[in-house]
Coordinates of C-alpha atoms in Angstrom, one line a residue:
Chain A
X1 CA 171.4 -14.0 104.3
X2 CA 174.0 -12.3 106.7
X3 CA 172.9 -9.4 108.9
X4 CA 175.9 -7.4 108.5
X5 CA 175.2 -5.3 105.2
X6 CA 171.6 -4.8 106.7
X7 CA 172.8 -3.6 110.2
X8 CA 175.6 -1.4 108.5
X9 CA 172.7 0.2 106.3
X10 CA 170.5 0.8 109.4
X11 CA 173.5 2.5 111.2
X12 CA 174.3 4.6 108.0
X13 CA 170.9 5.6 107.0
X14 CA 168.7 5.1 109.9
X15 CA 168.8 8.5 111.0
X16 CA 167.8 9.9 107.6
X17 CA 165.2 7.3 107.3
X18 CA 163.7 8.2 110.5
X19 CA 163.7 11.8 109.2
X20 CA 161.8 10.7 106.0
X21 CA 159.3 8.7 108.0
X22 CA 158.3 12.0 109.7
X23 CA 157.4 13.3 106.4
X24 CA 154.7 10.5 106.1
X25 CA 153.3 10.3 109.7
X26 CA 153.0 12.5 112.6
X27 CA 152.5 10.1 115.5
X28 CA 155.2 8.0 117.4
X29 CA 153.4 5.0 117.4
X30 CA 152.9 5.4 113.6
X31 CA 156.3 6.6 113.1
X32 CA 157.7 3.3 114.7
X33 CA 155.4 1.1 112.7
X34 CA 156.4 2.9 109.4
X35 CA 160.5 2.5 110.3
X36 CA 159.7 -1.1 111.0
X37 CA 157.9 -1.5 107.8
X38 CA 160.8 0.2 105.9
X39 CA 163.3 -1.6 107.5
X40 CA 161.8 -4.9 106.8
X41 CA 161.4 -4.1 103.3
X42 CA 164.9 -3.3 102.9
X43 CA 165.9 -6.6 104.6
X44 CA 163.7 -8.2 102.2
X45 CA 164.7 -6.5 98.8
X46 CA 168.7 -6.5 99.9
X47 CA 169.5 -9.7 98.3
X48 CA 168.1 -8.0 94.9
X49 CA 170.5 -5.0 95.2
X50 CA 172.9 -5.5 92.1
X51 CA 174.5 -2.0 92.3
X52 CA 172.2 -0.6 89.5
X53 CA 171.8 2.4 91.3
X54 CA 173.6 4.0 94.4
X55 CA 172.9 2.2 97.7
X56 CA 171.5 5.5 99.2
X57 CA 169.0 5.6 96.1
X58 CA 168.0 2.2 96.6
X59 CA 167.3 2.7 100.4
X60 CA 165.5 5.9 100.1
X61 CA 163.3 4.5 97.2
X62 CA 162.1 1.8 99.7
X63 CA 161.7 4.2 102.2
X64 CA 159.4 6.5 100.0
X65 CA 157.5 3.7 98.6
X66 CA 156.8 2.2 101.8
X67 CA 155.7 5.4 103.2
X68 CA 153.4 6.0 100.4
X69 CA 151.8 2.6 100.9
X70 CA 151.8 3.0 104.8
X71 CA 149.6 6.3 104.3
X72 CA 147.1 4.7 101.6
X73 CA 146.8 1.6 104.1
X74 CA 146.1 3.8 107.3
X75 CA 143.6 5.8 105.5
X76 CA 141.5 3.1 104.3
X77 CA 138.7 3.8 106.6
X78 CA 138.6 7.6 105.7
X79 CA 136.1 8.8 102.8
X80 CA 137.4 9.1 99.7
X81 CA 137.6 12.6 99.2
X82 CA 139.9 15.8 99.5
X83 CA 138.1 17.4 102.2
X84 CA 139.6 15.4 105.3
X85 CA 140.9 18.1 107.7
X86 CA 144.4 18.2 108.4
X87 CA 146.5 20.0 111.0
X88 CA 147.1 23.1 110.1
X89 CA 151.0 23.5 110.0
X90 CA 151.0 27.2 110.2
X91 CA 152.6 28.5 113.3
X92 CA 150.3 30.0 116.0
X93 CA 151.0 32.9 118.2
X94 CA 151.9 30.7 121.1
X95 CA 154.3 28.3 119.4
X96 CA 157.6 28.0 120.5
X97 CA 160.2 29.2 118.0
X98 CA 162.9 26.9 119.0
X99 CA 164.6 24.3 116.6
X100 CA 162.2 21.4 117.6
X101 CA 159.1 23.5 117.2
X102 CA 160.1 24.9 114.0
X103 CA 161.2 21.3 112.8
X104 CA 157.8 20.1 113.7
X105 CA 156.1 22.9 111.6
X106 CA 158.2 22.1 108.7
X107 CA 157.4 18.4 108.9
X108 CA 153.8 19.2 109.2
X109 CA 154.0 21.3 106.2
X110 CA 156.0 18.5 104.3
X111 CA 153.2 16.4 105.1
X112 CA 150.7 18.5 103.3
X113 CA 152.5 18.3 99.8
X114 CA 151.2 16.2 97.1
X115 CA 153.2 12.7 96.9
X116 CA 155.8 13.5 94.1
X117 CA 156.4 17.1 95.7
X118 CA 156.8 15.7 99.0
X119 CA 159.3 12.9 97.9
X120 CA 161.3 15.6 96.0
X121 CA 161.5 18.1 98.9
X122 CA 162.0 15.4 101.6
X123 CA 165.3 14.3 99.4
X124 CA 166.3 17.8 98.8
X125 CA 166.1 18.3 102.7
X126 CA 168.1 15.3 103.1
X127 CA 170.9 16.9 100.9
X128 CA 170.2 15.1 97.5
X129 CA 171.2 16.9 94.3
X130 CA 168.9 17.5 91.4
X131 CA 170.4 14.7 89.5
X132 CA 170.1 12.2 92.4
X133 CA 166.3 13.1 93.0
X134 CA 165.7 12.7 89.2
X135 CA 167.4 9.3 89.3
X136 CA 165.2 8.4 92.3
X137 CA 162.1 9.5 90.9
X138 CA 162.8 8.1 87.4
X139 CA 162.2 11.6 85.8
X140 CA 164.3 14.6 84.2
X141 CA 166.0 17.2 86.4
X142 CA 163.7 19.8 84.9
X143 CA 160.5 18.0 86.4
X144 CA 162.4 17.6 89.7
X145 CA 163.1 21.3 89.5
X146 CA 159.4 22.0 89.0
X147 CA 158.3 19.9 91.9
X148 CA 161.0 21.6 94.3
X149 CA 159.9 25.2 93.2
X150 CA 156.1 24.3 93.8
X151 CA 157.1 22.6 97.1
X152 CA 159.1 25.5 98.3
X153 CA 156.2 28.0 97.5
X154 CA 153.9 25.8 99.3
X155 CA 156.2 25.5 102.4
X156 CA 156.8 29.1 102.5
X157 CA 153.0 30.0 102.3
X158 CA 152.5 27.4 105.1
X159 CA 155.4 28.4 107.3
X160 CA 154.3 32.0 107.0
X161 CA 157.2 33.1 104.3
X162 CA 160.4 33.2 106.3
X163 CA 161.7 35.4 103.7
X164 CA 165.2 34.2 104.4
X165 CA 166.0 33.2 101.0
X166 CA 166.9 36.1 98.7
X167 CA 169.8 34.2 97.4
X168 CA 170.0 33.1 93.7
X169 CA 168.1 30.4 92.1
X170 CA 169.6 26.9 91.6
Chain B
X1 CA 165.2 27.7 93.7
X2 CA 166.3 29.8 96.5
X3 CA 169.6 28.7 98.1
X4 CA 169.2 30.3 101.3
X5 CA 165.8 29.2 102.3
X6 CA 166.9 25.7 101.4
X7 CA 169.9 25.7 103.4
X8 CA 168.0 26.9 106.3
X9 CA 165.3 24.3 106.0
X10 CA 167.8 21.6 105.5
X11 CA 169.7 22.5 108.7
X12 CA 166.7 22.6 110.4
X13 CA 165.5 19.3 109.2
X14 CA 168.7 17.6 109.8
X15 CA 169.1 18.9 113.4
X16 CA 166.9 15.8 114.2
X17 CA 169.1 13.4 115.4
X18 CA 168.7 9.6 116.3
X19 CA 170.9 8.0 118.9
X20 CA 173.1 5.1 118.4
X21 CA 171.0 3.0 121.1
X22 CA 167.8 3.9 119.2
X23 CA 169.2 2.6 115.9
X24 CA 170.4 -0.6 117.8
X25 CA 167.1 -1.1 119.2
X26 CA 165.6 -0.6 115.4
X27 CA 167.9 -3.3 114.4
X28 CA 166.8 -5.5 117.2
X29 CA 163.1 -4.7 116.6
X30 CA 163.4 -5.4 112.8
X31 CA 165.1 -9.0 113.8
X32 CA 161.9 -9.7 115.9
X33 CA 159.6 -8.6 113.0
X34 CA 161.5 -10.7 110.7
X35 CA 161.2 -13.8 113.1
X36 CA 157.4 -12.9 113.2
X37 CA 157.2 -13.2 109.4
X38 CA 158.7 -16.6 109.6
X39 CA 156.2 -17.7 112.2
X40 CA 153.4 -16.3 110.3
X41 CA 154.7 -18.4 107.1
X42 CA 154.9 -21.5 109.4
X43 CA 151.3 -20.8 110.8
X44 CA 150.0 -20.6 107.3
X45 CA 151.7 -23.9 106.2
X46 CA 150.5 -25.7 109.4
X47 CA 146.9 -24.6 108.9
X48 CA 147.0 -25.8 105.2
X49 CA 148.5 -29.2 106.6
X50 CA 145.8 -29.5 109.1
X51 CA 143.0 -28.6 106.6
X52 CA 144.6 -31.2 104.5
X53 CA 144.6 -33.9 107.1
X54 CA 141.0 -33.3 108.2
X55 CA 140.3 -33.8 104.6
X56 CA 142.2 -36.8 104.2
X57 CA 140.5 -38.3 107.3
X58 CA 137.2 -37.7 106.0
X59 CA 138.2 -39.2 102.6
X60 CA 138.8 -42.3 104.3
X61 CA 135.2 -42.7 105.2
X62 CA 133.6 -41.5 101.8
X63 CA 130.5 -43.4 101.0
X64 CA 130.5 -43.0 97.1
X65 CA 132.4 -41.8 94.0
X66 CA 130.8 -38.1 94.2
X67 CA 132.0 -38.0 97.9
X68 CA 135.7 -39.2 96.9
X69 CA 135.5 -36.6 93.8
X70 CA 134.5 -33.8 96.2
X71 CA 137.1 -34.5 98.6
X72 CA 139.9 -34.4 96.2
X73 CA 138.5 -31.4 94.6
X74 CA 138.5 -29.6 98.1
X75 CA 142.0 -30.9 98.9
X76 CA 143.4 -29.5 95.5
X77 CA 141.6 -26.2 96.5
X78 CA 143.3 -26.0 99.7
X79 CA 146.7 -26.5 98.2
X80 CA 145.9 -23.8 95.4
X81 CA 144.8 -21.4 98.2
X82 CA 148.0 -22.0 100.1
X83 CA 150.2 -21.5 97.1
X84 CA 148.2 -18.4 96.1
X85 CA 148.9 -17.1 99.6
X86 CA 152.5 -17.9 99.2
X87 CA 152.8 -16.1 96.1
X88 CA 150.9 -13.1 97.2
X89 CA 153.6 -12.8 100.3
X90 CA 156.2 -13.0 97.7
X91 CA 154.7 -10.5 95.3
X92 CA 154.2 -8.0 98.2
X93 CA 157.8 -7.8 98.8
X94 CA 158.7 -7.4 95.1
X95 CA 159.8 -4.2 93.4
X96 CA 159.6 -2.2 96.6
X97 CA 163.0 -0.7 95.3
X98 CA 161.4 0.2 91.9
X99 CA 160.6 3.8 90.9
X100 CA 157.2 5.1 92.3
X101 CA 155.0 4.3 89.0
X102 CA 156.4 0.9 88.9
X103 CA 155.9 0.3 92.5
X104 CA 152.2 1.6 92.4
X105 CA 151.6 -0.7 89.5
X106 CA 152.7 -3.7 91.6
X107 CA 150.6 -2.6 94.6
X108 CA 147.6 -2.3 92.4
X109 CA 148.3 -5.9 90.8
X110 CA 148.8 -7.2 94.3
X111 CA 145.4 -5.7 95.5
X112 CA 143.7 -7.4 92.7
X113 CA 145.2 -10.8 93.6
X114 CA 144.2 -10.5 97.1
X115 CA 140.7 -9.8 96.3
X116 CA 140.7 -12.8 94.0
X117 CA 142.5 -14.9 96.5
X118 CA 139.7 -14.0 99.1
X119 CA 137.1 -15.3 96.7
X120 CA 138.9 -18.4 96.0
X121 CA 139.3 -19.0 99.8
X122 CA 135.6 -18.5 100.4
X123 CA 134.7 -21.0 97.5
X124 CA 137.1 -23.7 98.8
X125 CA 135.8 -23.3 102.5
X126 CA 132.2 -23.6 101.2
X127 CA 133.3 -26.8 99.3
X128 CA 135.1 -28.0 102.3
X129 CA 132.3 -27.5 104.6
X130 CA 129.9 -29.1 101.9
X131 CA 132.3 -32.2 102.1
X132 CA 132.7 -32.2 105.9
X133 CA 129.3 -31.8 107.1
X134 CA 128.1 -35.1 106.0
X135 CA 131.1 -36.7 107.7
X136 CA 130.5 -35.0 110.8
X137 CA 126.9 -35.8 111.0
X138 CA 127.9 -39.4 110.6
X139 CA 130.5 -38.9 113.4
X140 CA 127.8 -37.7 115.5
X141 CA 125.8 -40.9 115.1
X142 CA 129.0 -43.1 115.7
X143 CA 130.6 -41.3 118.2
X144 CA 128.1 -39.2 119.9
X145 CA 128.0 -35.4 120.0
X146 CA 129.7 -33.2 122.6
X147 CA 133.1 -31.9 123.0
X148 CA 135.4 -35.1 123.3
X149 CA 138.7 -35.3 122.0
X150 CA 137.7 -36.8 118.6
X151 CA 135.1 -34.1 118.2
X152 CA 137.5 -31.4 119.1
X153 CA 140.2 -32.5 116.7
X154 CA 138.0 -33.3 113.8
X155 CA 135.2 -30.7 114.0
X156 CA 135.4 -27.9 116.3
X157 CA 139.0 -27.4 115.9
X158 CA 138.8 -27.1 112.0
X159 CA 135.5 -25.2 112.3
X160 CA 137.3 -22.5 114.6
X161 CA 140.2 -22.6 112.1
X162 CA 137.7 -21.8 109.1
X163 CA 135.9 -19.3 111.0
X164 CA 139.3 -17.4 111.8
X165 CA 140.5 -18.1 108.1
X166 CA 137.3 -16.6 106.6
X167 CA 137.6 -13.6 109.0
X168 CA 140.8 -12.8 108.0
X169 CA 140.1 -13.0 104.3
X170 CA 137.2 -10.9 104.8
X171 CA 139.6 -8.2 106.4
X172 CA 142.2 -8.8 103.6
X173 CA 139.6 -8.1 100.8
X174 CA 138.3 -5.0 102.5
X175 CA 141.8 -3.4 103.0
X176 CA 142.9 -4.4 99.4
X177 CA 139.6 -3.1 97.9
X178 CA 140.2 0.2 100.0
X179 CA 143.8 0.5 98.8
X180 CA 142.8 -0.3 95.2
X181 CA 140.2 2.7 95.4
X182 CA 142.7 5.0 97.0
X183 CA 145.4 4.1 94.2
X184 CA 143.0 4.4 91.5
X185 CA 141.8 8.0 92.8
X186 CA 145.1 9.1 93.3
X187 CA 146.0 8.5 89.8

């Protein structure tokens, strides 16, 4: 297979894929491993791409599937209960409130969301429309809307309720 | 949903940029990972060929029809394990672009296949040992013990390969069972 389509995909979506990877892992080493895992999976799947969905949907589906697999495999030594401690994403009094710090808080908060909500929220943050998210998740727009609302409520709670959004509902 | 909040989060989220150099480095790193995948496949083929060659060499010294039958069964077992490993590798790369439910179903099926693969691999290894040990004992009587070239090639080398293979299958099975448990519990 020629490397040209693959290289183009990495150049087009690589930046967004890198952000999506931060929605699943929190360490630089894990992030690098997951990125490689995603890119190898895209390269392997590329010959099967027939244009049934958009290229963006194809690429992001692979990223999310590999992200979920990655964290499932990484946790294989942890006990099978929901009490595993996770880093508290709420900002502390000493946290720097620049963009990088707030982005890290946001990423940490996103990582606490259940899988389907997390996927919907990550896609929303990447600028996907409700219809596109529904197509990617193979579900209805109403279902996506519920996931986004629950995800937003959780993020708001974890991020300390910025209270920025007083606009209309979508 | 509240538009203003999403707009702000979206802006914040997308302010994480990746340089062109980093993207080029990712492309190069993926090329290396792909080469490693090919090397791993070659290695798996080489191990299967070596295992078959050792069985073939032992078959030449088979003393009775039972040993011949056992040797043939072991040879067939080695080919079966090798083919199953190839099929699992293909299966692992399949449906990665499918919706999450379909993908999870594929992962679950893959885990089950990997557990079965490990069990088959252990059975074939045990049969292989049952077939080769009498041949090695005979070899000791004819060629003497120790670590000379013949012993390294026909006994210590294959034994080391078998040990490494069994260790790998134990890890594979443990990971597959853990992933299966996780996938089942998160249903």
